[in-house]
Structures are given as structure tokens and as C-alpha cells.
PDB file of C-alpha atoms in Angstrom:
ATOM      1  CA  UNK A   6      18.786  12.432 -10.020  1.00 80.00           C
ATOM      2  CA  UNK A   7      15.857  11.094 -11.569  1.00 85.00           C
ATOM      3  CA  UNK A   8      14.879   7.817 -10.152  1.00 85.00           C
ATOM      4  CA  UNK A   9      16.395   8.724  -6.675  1.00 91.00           C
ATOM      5  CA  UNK A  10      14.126   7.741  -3.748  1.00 93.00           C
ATOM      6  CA  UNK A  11      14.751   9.080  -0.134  1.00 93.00           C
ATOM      7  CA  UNK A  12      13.401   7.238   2.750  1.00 94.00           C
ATOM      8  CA  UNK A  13      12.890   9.511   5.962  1.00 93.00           C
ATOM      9  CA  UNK A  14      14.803   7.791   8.844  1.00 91.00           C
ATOM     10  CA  UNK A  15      14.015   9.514  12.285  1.00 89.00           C
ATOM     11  CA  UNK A  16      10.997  10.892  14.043  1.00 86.00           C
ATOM     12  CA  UNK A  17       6.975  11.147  13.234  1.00 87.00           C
ATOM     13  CA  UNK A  18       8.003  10.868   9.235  1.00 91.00           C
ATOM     14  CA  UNK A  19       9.950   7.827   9.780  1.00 93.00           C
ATOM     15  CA  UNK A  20       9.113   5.515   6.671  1.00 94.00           C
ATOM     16  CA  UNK A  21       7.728   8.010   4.440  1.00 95.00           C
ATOM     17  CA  UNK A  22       9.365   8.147   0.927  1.00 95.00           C
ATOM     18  CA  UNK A  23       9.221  10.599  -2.478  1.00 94.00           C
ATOM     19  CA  UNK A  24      10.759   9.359  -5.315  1.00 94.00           C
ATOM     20  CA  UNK A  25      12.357  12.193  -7.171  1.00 91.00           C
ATOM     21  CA  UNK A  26      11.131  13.509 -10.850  1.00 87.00           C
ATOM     22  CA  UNK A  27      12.474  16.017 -13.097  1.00 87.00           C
ATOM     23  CA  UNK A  28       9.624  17.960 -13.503  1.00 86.00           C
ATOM     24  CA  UNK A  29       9.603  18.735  -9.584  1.00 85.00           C
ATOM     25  CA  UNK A  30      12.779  20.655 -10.373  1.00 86.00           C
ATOM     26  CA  UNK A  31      16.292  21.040  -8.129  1.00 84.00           C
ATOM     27  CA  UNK A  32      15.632  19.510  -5.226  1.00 81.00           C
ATOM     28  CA  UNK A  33      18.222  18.932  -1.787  1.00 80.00           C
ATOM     29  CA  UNK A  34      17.824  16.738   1.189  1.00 75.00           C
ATOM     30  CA  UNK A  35      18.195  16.550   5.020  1.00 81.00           C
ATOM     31  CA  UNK A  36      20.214  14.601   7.182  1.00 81.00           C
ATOM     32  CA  UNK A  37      17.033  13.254   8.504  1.00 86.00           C
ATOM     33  CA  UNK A  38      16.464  11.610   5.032  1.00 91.00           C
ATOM     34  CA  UNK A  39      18.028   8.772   3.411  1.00 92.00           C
ATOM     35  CA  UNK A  40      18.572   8.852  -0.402  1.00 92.00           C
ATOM     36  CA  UNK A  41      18.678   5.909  -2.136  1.00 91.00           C
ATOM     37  CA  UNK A  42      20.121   5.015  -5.898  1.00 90.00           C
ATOM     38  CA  UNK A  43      18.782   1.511  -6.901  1.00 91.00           C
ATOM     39  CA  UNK A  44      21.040  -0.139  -9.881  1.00 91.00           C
ATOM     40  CA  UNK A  45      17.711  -0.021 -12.556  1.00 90.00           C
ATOM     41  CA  UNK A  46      18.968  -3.348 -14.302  1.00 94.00           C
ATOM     42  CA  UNK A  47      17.960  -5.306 -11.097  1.00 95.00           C
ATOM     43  CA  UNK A  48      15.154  -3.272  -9.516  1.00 96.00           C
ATOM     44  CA  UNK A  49      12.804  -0.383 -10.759  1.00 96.00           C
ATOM     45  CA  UNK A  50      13.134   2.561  -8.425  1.00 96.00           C
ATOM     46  CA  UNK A  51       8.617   3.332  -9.124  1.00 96.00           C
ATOM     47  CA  UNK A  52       8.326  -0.199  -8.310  1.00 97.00           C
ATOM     48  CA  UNK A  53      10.118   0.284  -4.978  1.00 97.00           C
ATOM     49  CA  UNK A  54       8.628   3.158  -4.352  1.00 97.00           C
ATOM     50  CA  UNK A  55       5.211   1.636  -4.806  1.00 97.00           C
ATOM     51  CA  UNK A  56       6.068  -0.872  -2.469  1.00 97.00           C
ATOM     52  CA  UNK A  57       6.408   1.525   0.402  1.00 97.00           C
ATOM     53  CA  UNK A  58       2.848   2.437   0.061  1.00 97.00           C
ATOM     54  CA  UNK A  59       2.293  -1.467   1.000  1.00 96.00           C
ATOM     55  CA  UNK A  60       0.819  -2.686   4.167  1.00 97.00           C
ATOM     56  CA  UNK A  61       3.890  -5.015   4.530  1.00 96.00           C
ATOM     57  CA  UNK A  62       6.239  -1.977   3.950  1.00 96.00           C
ATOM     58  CA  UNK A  63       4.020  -0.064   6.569  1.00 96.00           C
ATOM     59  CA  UNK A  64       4.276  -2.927   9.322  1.00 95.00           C
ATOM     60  CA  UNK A  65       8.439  -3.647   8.555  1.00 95.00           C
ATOM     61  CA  UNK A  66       8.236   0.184   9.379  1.00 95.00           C
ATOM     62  CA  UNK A  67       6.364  -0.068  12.645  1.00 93.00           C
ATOM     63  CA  UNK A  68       8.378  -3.003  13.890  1.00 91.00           C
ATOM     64  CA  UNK A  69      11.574  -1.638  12.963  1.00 91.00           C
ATOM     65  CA  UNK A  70      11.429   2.346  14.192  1.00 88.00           C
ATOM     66  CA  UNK A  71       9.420   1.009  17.416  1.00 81.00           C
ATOM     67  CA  UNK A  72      12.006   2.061  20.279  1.00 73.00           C
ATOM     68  CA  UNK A  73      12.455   3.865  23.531  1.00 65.00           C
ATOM     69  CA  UNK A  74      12.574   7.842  22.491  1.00 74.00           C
ATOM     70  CA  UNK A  75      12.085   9.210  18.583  1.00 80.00           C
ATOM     71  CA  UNK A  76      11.362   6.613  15.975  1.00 84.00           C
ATOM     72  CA  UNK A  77      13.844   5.553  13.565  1.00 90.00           C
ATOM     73  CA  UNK A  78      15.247   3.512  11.103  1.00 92.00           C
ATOM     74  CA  UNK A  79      18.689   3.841   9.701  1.00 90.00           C
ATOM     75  CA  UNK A  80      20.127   3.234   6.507  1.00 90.00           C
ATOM     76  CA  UNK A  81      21.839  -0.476   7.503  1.00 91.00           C
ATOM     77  CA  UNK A  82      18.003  -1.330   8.864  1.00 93.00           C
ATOM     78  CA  UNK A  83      16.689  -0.093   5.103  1.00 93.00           C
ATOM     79  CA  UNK A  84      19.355  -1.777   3.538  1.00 92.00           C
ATOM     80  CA  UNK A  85      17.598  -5.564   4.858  1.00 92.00           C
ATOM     81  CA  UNK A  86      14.396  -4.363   4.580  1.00 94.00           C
ATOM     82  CA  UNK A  87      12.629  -7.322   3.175  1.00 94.00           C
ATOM     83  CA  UNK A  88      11.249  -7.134  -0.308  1.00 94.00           C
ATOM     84  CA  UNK A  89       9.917  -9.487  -3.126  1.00 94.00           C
ATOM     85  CA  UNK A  90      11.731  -9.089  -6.426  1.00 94.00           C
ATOM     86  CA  UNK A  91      10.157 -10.879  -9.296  1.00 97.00           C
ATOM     87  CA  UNK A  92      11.755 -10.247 -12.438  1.00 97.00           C
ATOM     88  CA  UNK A  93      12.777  -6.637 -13.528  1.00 97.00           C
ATOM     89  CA  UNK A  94      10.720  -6.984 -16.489  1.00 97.00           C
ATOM     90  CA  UNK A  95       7.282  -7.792 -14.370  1.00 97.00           C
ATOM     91  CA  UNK A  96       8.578  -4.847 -12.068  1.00 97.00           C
ATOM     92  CA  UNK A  97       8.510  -2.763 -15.220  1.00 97.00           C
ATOM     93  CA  UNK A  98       5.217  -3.856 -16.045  1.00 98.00           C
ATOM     94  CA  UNK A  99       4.115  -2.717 -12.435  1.00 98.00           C
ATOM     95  CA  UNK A 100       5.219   0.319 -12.127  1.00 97.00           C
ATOM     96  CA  UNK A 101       3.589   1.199 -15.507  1.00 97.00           C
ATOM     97  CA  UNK A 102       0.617   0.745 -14.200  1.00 98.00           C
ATOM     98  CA  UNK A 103       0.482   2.095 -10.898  1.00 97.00           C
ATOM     99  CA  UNK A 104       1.781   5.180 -12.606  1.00 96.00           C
ATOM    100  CA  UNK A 105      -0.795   4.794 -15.300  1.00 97.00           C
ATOM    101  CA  UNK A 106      -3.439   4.161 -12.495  1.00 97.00           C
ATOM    102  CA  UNK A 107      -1.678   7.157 -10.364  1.00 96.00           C
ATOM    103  CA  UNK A 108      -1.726   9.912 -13.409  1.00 96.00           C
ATOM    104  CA  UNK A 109      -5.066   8.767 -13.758  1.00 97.00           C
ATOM    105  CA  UNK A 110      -6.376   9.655 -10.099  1.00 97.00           C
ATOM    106  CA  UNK A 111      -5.122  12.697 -10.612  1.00 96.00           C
ATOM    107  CA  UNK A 112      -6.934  13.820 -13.447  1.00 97.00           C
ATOM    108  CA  UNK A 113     -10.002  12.660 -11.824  1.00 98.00           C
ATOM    109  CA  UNK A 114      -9.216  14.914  -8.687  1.00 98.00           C
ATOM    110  CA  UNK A 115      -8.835  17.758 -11.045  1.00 97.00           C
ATOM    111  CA  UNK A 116     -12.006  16.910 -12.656  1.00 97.00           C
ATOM    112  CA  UNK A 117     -13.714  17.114  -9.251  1.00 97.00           C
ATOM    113  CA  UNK A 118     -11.956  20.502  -8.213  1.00 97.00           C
ATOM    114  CA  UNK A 119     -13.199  22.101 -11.060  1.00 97.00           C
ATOM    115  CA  UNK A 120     -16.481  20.359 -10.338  1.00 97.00           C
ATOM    116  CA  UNK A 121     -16.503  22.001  -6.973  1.00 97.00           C
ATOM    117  CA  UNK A 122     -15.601  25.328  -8.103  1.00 96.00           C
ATOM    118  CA  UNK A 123     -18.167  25.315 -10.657  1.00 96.00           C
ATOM    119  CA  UNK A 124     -20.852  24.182  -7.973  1.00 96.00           C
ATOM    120  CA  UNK A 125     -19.535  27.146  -5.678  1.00 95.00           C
ATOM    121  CA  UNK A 126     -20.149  29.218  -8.460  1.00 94.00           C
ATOM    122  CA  UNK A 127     -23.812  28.062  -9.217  1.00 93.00           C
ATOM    123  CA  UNK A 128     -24.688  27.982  -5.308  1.00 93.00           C
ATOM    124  CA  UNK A 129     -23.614  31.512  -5.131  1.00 93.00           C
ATOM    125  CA  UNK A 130     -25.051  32.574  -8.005  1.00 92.00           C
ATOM    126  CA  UNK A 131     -28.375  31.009  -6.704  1.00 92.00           C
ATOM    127  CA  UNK A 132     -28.792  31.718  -2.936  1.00 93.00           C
ATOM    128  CA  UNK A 133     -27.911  35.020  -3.290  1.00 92.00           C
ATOM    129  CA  UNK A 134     -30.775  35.556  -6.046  1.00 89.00           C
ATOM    130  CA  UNK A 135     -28.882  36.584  -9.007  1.00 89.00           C
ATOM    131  CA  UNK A 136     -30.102  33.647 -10.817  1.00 87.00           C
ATOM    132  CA  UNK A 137     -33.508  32.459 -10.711  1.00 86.00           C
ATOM    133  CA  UNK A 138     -34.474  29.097 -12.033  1.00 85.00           C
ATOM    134  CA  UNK A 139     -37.510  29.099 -14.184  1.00 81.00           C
TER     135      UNK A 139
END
């Protein structure tokens, strides 16, 4: 379901999170992830999700799946997993912009693979000879 965010809970992935969109299609999960469904009146499921890609969330992780064996953290430990939740109108406001900032990357890293293809290109074309600059 859109707005769905799964948290993996054992082993080297431990911590790492996708937040589920439509256009990514059908999608099914493991028993090694956890999937979570936030109630969006009191926290933004992007914002969450942007907070996992925090230091803080990153070090809460480390603390939390360090034990004897494989790494883990289970769905009771997520559950208190500290987190700061201003207003859900300023977490609106944050998520649009990471998102805006995030779509935005992207089109720049487009940019520079076609970039790179077209300087592929050109180097071809000129150390091999075909093309001779004047």
C-alpha cells in the first residue's frame, strides 16, 4: 500500500528501509522485513522514511542490532525507536522537500549519464580517428 515502509530486521541489512510507491508496481515482502503502516494524521510515512537516512537513525541502529551472532532488531525494538515529531504539518513541509530535493538529484544523475555516454561516444569517435578535429 502506498505509504507502507518496511524496515529490514535481521542480518547485514539490518536498518535499511524502502518506502513503497505505486509506480514501483506489486510488490511482497520477507519475513526478514518489517512492514510498517504509520496512521498519516499523526506522522508522514516520507518524513519517517527520511529520518532513517539520519545519522541518529543510523547510530539507534548500531546500538540496538549490536549482539552476540547476526544483527537484529525486532519489531517491539522499532516500535520505541526514538524519534522527534514536530507537527504533522512541518513534517509535510519536510518531506516535500526532501522529495523535491530527491527527484531533483535524480534528474541531475540522468543528466550526467547521458553526459557520459555522449563523452564515450566523442572519445571513440576520436581515438580511433574517425573524427579529426580541425
Amino acid at each position: 500500500v502506498e505509504g507502507d515502509l518496511v524496515f529490514a530486521r535481521t542480518g547485514a541489512s539490518t536498518g535499511k528501509t524502502y518506502l513503497y510507491n505505486r509506480k514501483d508496481g506489486e510488490m511482497v515482502f520477507a519475513g526478514f522485513l518489517i512492514r510498517t503502516k504509520v496512521n498519516s494524521k499523526k506522522l508522514n510515512p516520507a518524513y519517517l522514511f527520511y529520518h532513517t537516512r539520519t545519522a541518529a537513525y543510523w547510530n539507534w541502529v548500531v546500538l540496538m542490532s549490536t549482539r552476540s551472532g547476526q544483527p537484529g532488531i525486532n519489531g517491539t525494538e522499532y516500535a520505541q525507536m526514538p524519534l522527534l515529531l514536530p507537527p504533522i504539518e512541518e513534517q509535510n513541509a519536510i518531506a516535500e522537500i526532501l522529495t523535491d530535493m530527491d527527484n531533483e538529484i535524480a534528474a541531475l544523475e540522468q543528466k550526467r549519464a547521458k553526459y557520459q555516454l555522449l563523452k564515450q561516444g566523442m572519445m571513440q569517435e576520436l581515438l580511433t580517428g574517425k573524427k579529426r578535429l580541425t
